[in-house]
PDB file of C-alpha atoms in Angstrom:
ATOM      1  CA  UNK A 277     -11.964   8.207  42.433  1.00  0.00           C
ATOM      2  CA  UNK A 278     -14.353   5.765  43.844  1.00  0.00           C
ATOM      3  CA  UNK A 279     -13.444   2.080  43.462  1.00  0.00           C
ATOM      4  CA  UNK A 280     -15.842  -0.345  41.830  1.00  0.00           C
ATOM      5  CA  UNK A 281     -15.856  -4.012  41.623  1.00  0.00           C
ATOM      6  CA  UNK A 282     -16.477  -4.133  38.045  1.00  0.00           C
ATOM      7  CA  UNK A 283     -12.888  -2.648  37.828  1.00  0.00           C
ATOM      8  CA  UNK A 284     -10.852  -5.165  40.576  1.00  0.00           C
ATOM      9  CA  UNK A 285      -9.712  -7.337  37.626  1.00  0.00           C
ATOM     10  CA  UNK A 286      -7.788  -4.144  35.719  1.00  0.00           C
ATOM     11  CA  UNK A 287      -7.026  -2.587  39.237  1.00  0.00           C
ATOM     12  CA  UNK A 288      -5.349  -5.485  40.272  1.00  0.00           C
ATOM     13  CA  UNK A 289      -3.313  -5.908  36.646  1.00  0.00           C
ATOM     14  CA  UNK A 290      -2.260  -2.229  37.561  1.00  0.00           C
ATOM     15  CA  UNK A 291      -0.424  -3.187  40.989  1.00  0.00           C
ATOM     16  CA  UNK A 292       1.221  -6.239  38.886  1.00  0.00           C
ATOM     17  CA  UNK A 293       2.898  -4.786  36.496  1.00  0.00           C
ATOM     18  CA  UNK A 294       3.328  -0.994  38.189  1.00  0.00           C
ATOM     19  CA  UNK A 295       3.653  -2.582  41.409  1.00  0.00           C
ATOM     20  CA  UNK A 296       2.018   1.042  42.915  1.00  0.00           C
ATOM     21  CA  UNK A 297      -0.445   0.492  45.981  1.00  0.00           C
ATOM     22  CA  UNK A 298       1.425  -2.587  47.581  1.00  0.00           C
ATOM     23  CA  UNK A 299       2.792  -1.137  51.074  1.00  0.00           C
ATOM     24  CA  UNK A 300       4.448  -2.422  54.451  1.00  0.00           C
ATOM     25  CA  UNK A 301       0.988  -2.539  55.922  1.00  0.00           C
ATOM     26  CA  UNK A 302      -0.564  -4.649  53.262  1.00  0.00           C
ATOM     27  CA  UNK A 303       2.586  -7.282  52.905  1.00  0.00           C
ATOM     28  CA  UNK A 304       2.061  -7.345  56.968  1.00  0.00           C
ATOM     29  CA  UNK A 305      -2.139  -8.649  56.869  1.00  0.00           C
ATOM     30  CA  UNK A 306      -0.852 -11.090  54.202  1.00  0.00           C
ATOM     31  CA  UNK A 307       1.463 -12.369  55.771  1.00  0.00           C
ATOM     32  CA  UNK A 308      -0.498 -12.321  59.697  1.00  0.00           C
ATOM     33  CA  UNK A 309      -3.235 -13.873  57.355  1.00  0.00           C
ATOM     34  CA  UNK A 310      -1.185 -16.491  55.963  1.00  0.00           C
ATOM     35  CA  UNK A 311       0.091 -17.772  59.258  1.00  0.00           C
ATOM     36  CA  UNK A 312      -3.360 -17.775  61.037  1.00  0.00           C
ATOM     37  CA  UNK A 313      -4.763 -19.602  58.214  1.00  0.00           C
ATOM     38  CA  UNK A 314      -1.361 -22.584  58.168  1.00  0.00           C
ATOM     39  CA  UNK A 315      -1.800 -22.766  62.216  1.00  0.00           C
ATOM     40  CA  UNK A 316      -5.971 -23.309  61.774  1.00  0.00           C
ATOM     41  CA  UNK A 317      -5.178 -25.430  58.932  1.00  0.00           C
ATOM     42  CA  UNK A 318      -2.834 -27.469  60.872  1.00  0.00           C
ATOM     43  CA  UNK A 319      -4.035 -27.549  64.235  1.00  0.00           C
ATOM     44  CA  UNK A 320      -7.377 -29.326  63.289  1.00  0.00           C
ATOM     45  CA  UNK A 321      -5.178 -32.337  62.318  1.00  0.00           C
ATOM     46  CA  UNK A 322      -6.220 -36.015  63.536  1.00  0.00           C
ATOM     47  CA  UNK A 323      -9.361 -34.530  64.390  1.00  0.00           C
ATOM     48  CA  UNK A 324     -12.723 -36.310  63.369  1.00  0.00           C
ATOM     49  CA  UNK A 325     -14.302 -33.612  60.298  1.00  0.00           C
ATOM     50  CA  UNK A 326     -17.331 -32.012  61.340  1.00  0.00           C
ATOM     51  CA  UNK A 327     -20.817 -33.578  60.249  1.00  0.00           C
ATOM     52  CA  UNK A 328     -22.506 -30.697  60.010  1.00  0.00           C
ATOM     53  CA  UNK A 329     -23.890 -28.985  57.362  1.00  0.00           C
ATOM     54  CA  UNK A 330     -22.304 -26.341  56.317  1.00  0.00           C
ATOM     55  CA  UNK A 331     -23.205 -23.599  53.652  1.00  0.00           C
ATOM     56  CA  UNK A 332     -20.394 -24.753  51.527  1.00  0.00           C
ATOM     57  CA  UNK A 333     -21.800 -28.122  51.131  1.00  0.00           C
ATOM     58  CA  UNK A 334     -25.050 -27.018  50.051  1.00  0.00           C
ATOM     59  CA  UNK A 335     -23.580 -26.678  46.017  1.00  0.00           C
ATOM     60  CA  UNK A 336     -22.877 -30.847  46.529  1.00  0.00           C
ATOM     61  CA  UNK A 337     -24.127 -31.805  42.984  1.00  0.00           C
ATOM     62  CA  UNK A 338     -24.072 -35.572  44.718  1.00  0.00           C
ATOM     63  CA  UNK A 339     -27.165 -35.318  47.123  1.00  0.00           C
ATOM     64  CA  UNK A 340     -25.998 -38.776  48.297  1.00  0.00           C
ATOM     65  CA  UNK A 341     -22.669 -37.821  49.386  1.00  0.00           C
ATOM     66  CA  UNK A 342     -23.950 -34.870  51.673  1.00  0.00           C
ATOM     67  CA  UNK A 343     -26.156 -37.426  53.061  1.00  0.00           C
ATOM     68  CA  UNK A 344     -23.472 -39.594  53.863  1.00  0.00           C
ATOM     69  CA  UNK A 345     -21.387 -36.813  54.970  1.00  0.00           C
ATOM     70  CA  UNK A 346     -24.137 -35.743  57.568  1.00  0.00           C
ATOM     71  CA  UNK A 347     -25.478 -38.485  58.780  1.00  0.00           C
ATOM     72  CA  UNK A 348     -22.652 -41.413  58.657  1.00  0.00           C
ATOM     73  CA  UNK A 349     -21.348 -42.324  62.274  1.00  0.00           C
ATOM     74  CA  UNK A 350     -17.761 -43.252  60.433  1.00  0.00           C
ATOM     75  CA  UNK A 351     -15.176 -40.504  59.196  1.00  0.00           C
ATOM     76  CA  UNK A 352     -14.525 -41.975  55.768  1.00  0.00           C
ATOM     77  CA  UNK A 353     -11.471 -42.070  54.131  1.00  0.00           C
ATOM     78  CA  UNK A 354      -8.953 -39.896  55.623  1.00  0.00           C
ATOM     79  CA  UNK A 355      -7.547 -37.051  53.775  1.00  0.00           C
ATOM     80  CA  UNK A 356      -4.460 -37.123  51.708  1.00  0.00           C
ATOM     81  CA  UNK A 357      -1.474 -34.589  51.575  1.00  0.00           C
ATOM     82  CA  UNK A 358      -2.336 -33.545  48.090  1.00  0.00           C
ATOM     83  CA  UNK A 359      -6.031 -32.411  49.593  1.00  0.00           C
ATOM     84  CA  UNK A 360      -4.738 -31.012  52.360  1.00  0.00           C
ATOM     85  CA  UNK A 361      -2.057 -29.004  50.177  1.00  0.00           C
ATOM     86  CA  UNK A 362      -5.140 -27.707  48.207  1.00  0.00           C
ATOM     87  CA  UNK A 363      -6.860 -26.790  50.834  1.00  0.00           C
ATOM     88  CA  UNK A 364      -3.471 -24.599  52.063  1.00  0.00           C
ATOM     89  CA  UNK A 365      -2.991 -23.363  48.689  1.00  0.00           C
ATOM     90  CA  UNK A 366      -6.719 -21.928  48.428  1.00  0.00           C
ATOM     91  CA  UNK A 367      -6.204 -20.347  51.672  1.00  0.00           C
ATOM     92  CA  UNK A 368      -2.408 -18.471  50.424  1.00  0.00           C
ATOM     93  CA  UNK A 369      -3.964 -17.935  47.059  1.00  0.00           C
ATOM     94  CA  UNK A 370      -6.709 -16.006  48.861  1.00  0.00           C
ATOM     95  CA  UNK A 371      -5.024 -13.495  50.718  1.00  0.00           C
ATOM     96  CA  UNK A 372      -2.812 -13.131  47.936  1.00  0.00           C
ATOM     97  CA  UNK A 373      -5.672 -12.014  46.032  1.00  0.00           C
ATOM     98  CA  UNK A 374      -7.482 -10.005  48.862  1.00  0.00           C
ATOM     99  CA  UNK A 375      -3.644  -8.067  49.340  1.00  0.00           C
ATOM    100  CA  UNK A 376      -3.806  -7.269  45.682  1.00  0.00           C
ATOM    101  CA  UNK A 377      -7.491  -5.999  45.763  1.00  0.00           C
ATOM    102  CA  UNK A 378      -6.077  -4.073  48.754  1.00  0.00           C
ATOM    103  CA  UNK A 379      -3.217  -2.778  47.010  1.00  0.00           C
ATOM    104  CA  UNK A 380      -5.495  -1.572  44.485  1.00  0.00           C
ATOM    105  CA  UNK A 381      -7.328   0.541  46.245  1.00  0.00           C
ATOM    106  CA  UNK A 382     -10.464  -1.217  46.965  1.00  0.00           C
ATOM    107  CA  UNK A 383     -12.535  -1.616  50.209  1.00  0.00           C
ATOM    108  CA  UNK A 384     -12.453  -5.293  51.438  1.00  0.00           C
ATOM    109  CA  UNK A 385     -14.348  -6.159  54.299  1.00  0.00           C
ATOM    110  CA  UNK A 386     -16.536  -8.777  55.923  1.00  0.00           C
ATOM    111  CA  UNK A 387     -13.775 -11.513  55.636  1.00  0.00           C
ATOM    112  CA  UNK A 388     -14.497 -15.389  56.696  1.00  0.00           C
ATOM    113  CA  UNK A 389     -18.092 -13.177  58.142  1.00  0.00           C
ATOM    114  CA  UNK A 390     -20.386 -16.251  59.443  1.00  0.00           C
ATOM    115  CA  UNK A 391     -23.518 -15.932  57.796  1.00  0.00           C
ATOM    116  CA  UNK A 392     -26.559 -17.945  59.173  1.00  0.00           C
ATOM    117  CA  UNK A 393     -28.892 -19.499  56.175  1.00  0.00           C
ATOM    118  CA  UNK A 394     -32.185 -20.879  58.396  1.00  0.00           C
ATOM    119  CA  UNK A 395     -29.293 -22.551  60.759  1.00  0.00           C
ATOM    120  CA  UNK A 396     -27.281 -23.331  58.051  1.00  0.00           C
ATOM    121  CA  UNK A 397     -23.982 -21.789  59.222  1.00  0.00           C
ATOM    122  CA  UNK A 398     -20.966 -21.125  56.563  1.00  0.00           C
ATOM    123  CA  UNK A 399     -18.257 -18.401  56.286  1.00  0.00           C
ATOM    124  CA  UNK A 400     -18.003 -16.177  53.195  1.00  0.00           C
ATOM    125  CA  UNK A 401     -14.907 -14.986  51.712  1.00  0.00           C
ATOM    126  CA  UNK A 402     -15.465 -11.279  51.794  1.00  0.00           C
ATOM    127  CA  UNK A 403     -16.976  -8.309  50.395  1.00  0.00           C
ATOM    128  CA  UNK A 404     -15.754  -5.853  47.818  1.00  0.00           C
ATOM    129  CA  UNK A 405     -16.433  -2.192  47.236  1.00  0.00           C
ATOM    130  CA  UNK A 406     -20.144  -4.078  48.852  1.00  0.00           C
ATOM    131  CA  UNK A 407     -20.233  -6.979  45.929  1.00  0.00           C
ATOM    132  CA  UNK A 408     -19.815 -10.524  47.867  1.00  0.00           C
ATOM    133  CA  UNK A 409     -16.826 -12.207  46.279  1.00  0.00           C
ATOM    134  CA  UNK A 410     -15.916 -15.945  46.413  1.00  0.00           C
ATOM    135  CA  UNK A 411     -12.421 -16.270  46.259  1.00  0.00           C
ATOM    136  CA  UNK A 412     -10.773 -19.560  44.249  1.00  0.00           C
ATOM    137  CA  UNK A 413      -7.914 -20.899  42.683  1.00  0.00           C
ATOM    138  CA  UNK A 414      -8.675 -23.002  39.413  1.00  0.00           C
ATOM    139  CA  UNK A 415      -6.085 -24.936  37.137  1.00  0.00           C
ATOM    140  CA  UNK A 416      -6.428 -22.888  33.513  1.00  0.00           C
ATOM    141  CA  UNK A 417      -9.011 -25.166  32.373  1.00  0.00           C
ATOM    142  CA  UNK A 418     -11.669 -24.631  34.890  1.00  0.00           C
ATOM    143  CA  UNK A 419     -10.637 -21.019  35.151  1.00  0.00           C
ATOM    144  CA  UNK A 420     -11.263 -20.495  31.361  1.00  0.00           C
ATOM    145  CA  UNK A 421     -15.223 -21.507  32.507  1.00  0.00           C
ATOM    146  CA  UNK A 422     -14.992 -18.558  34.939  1.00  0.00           C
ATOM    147  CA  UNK A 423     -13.776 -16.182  32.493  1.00  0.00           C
ATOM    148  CA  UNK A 424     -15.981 -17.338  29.653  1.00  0.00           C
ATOM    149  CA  UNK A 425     -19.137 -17.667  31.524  1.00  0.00           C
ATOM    150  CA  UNK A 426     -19.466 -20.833  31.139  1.00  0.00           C
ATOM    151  CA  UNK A 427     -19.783 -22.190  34.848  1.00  0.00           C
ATOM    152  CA  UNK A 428     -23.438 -22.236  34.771  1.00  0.00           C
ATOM    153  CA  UNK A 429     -23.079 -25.078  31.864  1.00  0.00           C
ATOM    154  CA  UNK A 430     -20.345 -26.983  33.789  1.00  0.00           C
ATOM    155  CA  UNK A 431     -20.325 -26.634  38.044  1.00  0.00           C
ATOM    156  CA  UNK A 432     -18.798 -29.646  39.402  1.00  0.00           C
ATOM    157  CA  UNK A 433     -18.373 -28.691  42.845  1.00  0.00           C
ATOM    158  CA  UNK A 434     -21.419 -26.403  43.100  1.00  0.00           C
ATOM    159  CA  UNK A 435     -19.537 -23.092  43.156  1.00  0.00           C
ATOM    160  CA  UNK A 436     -22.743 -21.214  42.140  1.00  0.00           C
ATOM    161  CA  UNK A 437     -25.106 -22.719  44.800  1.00  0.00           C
ATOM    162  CA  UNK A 438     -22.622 -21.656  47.247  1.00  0.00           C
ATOM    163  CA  UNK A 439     -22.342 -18.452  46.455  1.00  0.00           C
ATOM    164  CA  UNK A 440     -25.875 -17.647  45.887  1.00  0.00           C
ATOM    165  CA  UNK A 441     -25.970 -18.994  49.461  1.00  0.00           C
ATOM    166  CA  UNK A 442     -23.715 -16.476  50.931  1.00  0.00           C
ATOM    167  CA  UNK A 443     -25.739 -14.079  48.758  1.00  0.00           C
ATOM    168  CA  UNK A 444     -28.560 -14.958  50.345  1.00  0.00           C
ATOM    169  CA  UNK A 445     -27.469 -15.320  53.706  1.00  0.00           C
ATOM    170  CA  UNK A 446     -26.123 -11.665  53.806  1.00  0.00           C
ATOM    171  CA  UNK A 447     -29.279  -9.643  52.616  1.00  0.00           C
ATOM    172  CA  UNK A 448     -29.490  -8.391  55.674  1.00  0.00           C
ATOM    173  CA  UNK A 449     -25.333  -7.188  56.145  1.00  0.00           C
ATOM    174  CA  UNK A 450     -25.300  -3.911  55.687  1.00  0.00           C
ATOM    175  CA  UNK A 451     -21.920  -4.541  53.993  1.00  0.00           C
ATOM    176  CA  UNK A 452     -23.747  -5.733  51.101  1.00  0.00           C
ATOM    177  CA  UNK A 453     -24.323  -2.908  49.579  1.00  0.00           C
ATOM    178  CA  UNK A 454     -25.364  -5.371  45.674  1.00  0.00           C
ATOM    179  CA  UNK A 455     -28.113  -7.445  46.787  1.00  0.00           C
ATOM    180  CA  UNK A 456     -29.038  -9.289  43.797  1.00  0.00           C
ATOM    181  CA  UNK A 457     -25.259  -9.756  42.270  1.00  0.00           C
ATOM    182  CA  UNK A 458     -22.177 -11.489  43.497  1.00  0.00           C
ATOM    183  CA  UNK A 459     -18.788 -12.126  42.115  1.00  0.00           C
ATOM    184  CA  UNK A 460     -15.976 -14.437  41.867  1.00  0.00           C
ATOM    185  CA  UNK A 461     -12.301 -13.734  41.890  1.00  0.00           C
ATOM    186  CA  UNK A 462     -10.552 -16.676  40.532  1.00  0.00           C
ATOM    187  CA  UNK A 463      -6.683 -16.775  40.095  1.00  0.00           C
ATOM    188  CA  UNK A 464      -5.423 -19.406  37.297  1.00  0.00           C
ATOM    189  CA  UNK A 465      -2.304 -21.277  39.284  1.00  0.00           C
ATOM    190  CA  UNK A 466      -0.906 -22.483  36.093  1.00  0.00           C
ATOM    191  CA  UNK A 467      -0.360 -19.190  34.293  1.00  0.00           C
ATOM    192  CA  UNK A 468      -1.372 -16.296  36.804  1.00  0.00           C
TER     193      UNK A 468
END
């Protein structure tokens, strides 16, 4: 049976409660993913934060703030542990999520692919069964506008812009098989 990414979300409820797919092989990416991602995540510590701009800062809704963030000689504010500890959590909630689409049988490729937007540079999340997928963690409130549709009404960090950046940015990857649809695949951290 061929996979579809209009069936990851019941796939995916399949491995969790039958716990059929998940393998030695899969737990083994995970977990090599997981510790690549904590040494890049800690590694780049102390360092100044890149001015440039980036894909992912093109959904900004604050066109001040990206200015700011481009073009200001200082670094800001520094970072606190709680952002940094977001940051991390995205990251393991990712290849949780990528390990369970994975587990459920479904072709996942073109992860953290650069894609070049008129030299705008970002890196997408990945591609599944050829759909682009942006991968997130949300608290239940903002997941509930992912699940009812409602982020178009209600986008506070842009999510949309971005990924109809990637989108557009990989028209050309023959990976892509959808060209004119992309996906998100959002895990609630308060109640799975």
């Amino acid at each position: 049976m061929t996979k579809s990414p209009y069936t990851l979300e019941a796939d995916i409820k399949d491995v969790l409660t039958s716990g059929e797919g998940w393998t030695n092989e899969i737990s083994q990416w995970v977990s090599d993913s997981i510790a690549k991602s904590l040494n890049r995540q800690f590694s780049g510590r102390g360092k100044g934060r890149s001015r440039t701009l980036r894909a992912s800062n093109l959904g900004t809704p604050c066109e001040r703030a990206l200015w700011y963030h481009v073009n200001s000689r200082s670094d800001g504010e520094p970072l606190d542990a709680s952002t940094y500890n977001k940051f991390i959590f995205g990251d393991l909630t990712e290849f949780y999520l990528l390990g369970l689409s994975k587990a459920a049988g479904h072709d996942v490729a073109g992860l953290q692919d650069t894609v070049d937007i008129r030299g705008i540079r970002g890196s997408r999340d990945c591609v599944i069964d050829g759909m682009l997928f942006d991968v997130k963690s949300a608290s239940s409130r903002s997941f509930d506008k992912f699940a009812r549709g409602r982020l178009r009404d209600n986008d506070p960090f842009g999510y949309i812009s971005q990924l109809s950046t990637y989108l557009y940015g990989s028209q050309s990857d023959p990976l892509v098989t959808y060209k004119d649809k992309a996906g998100f695949l959002v895990f609630d951290k308060q109640f799975g």
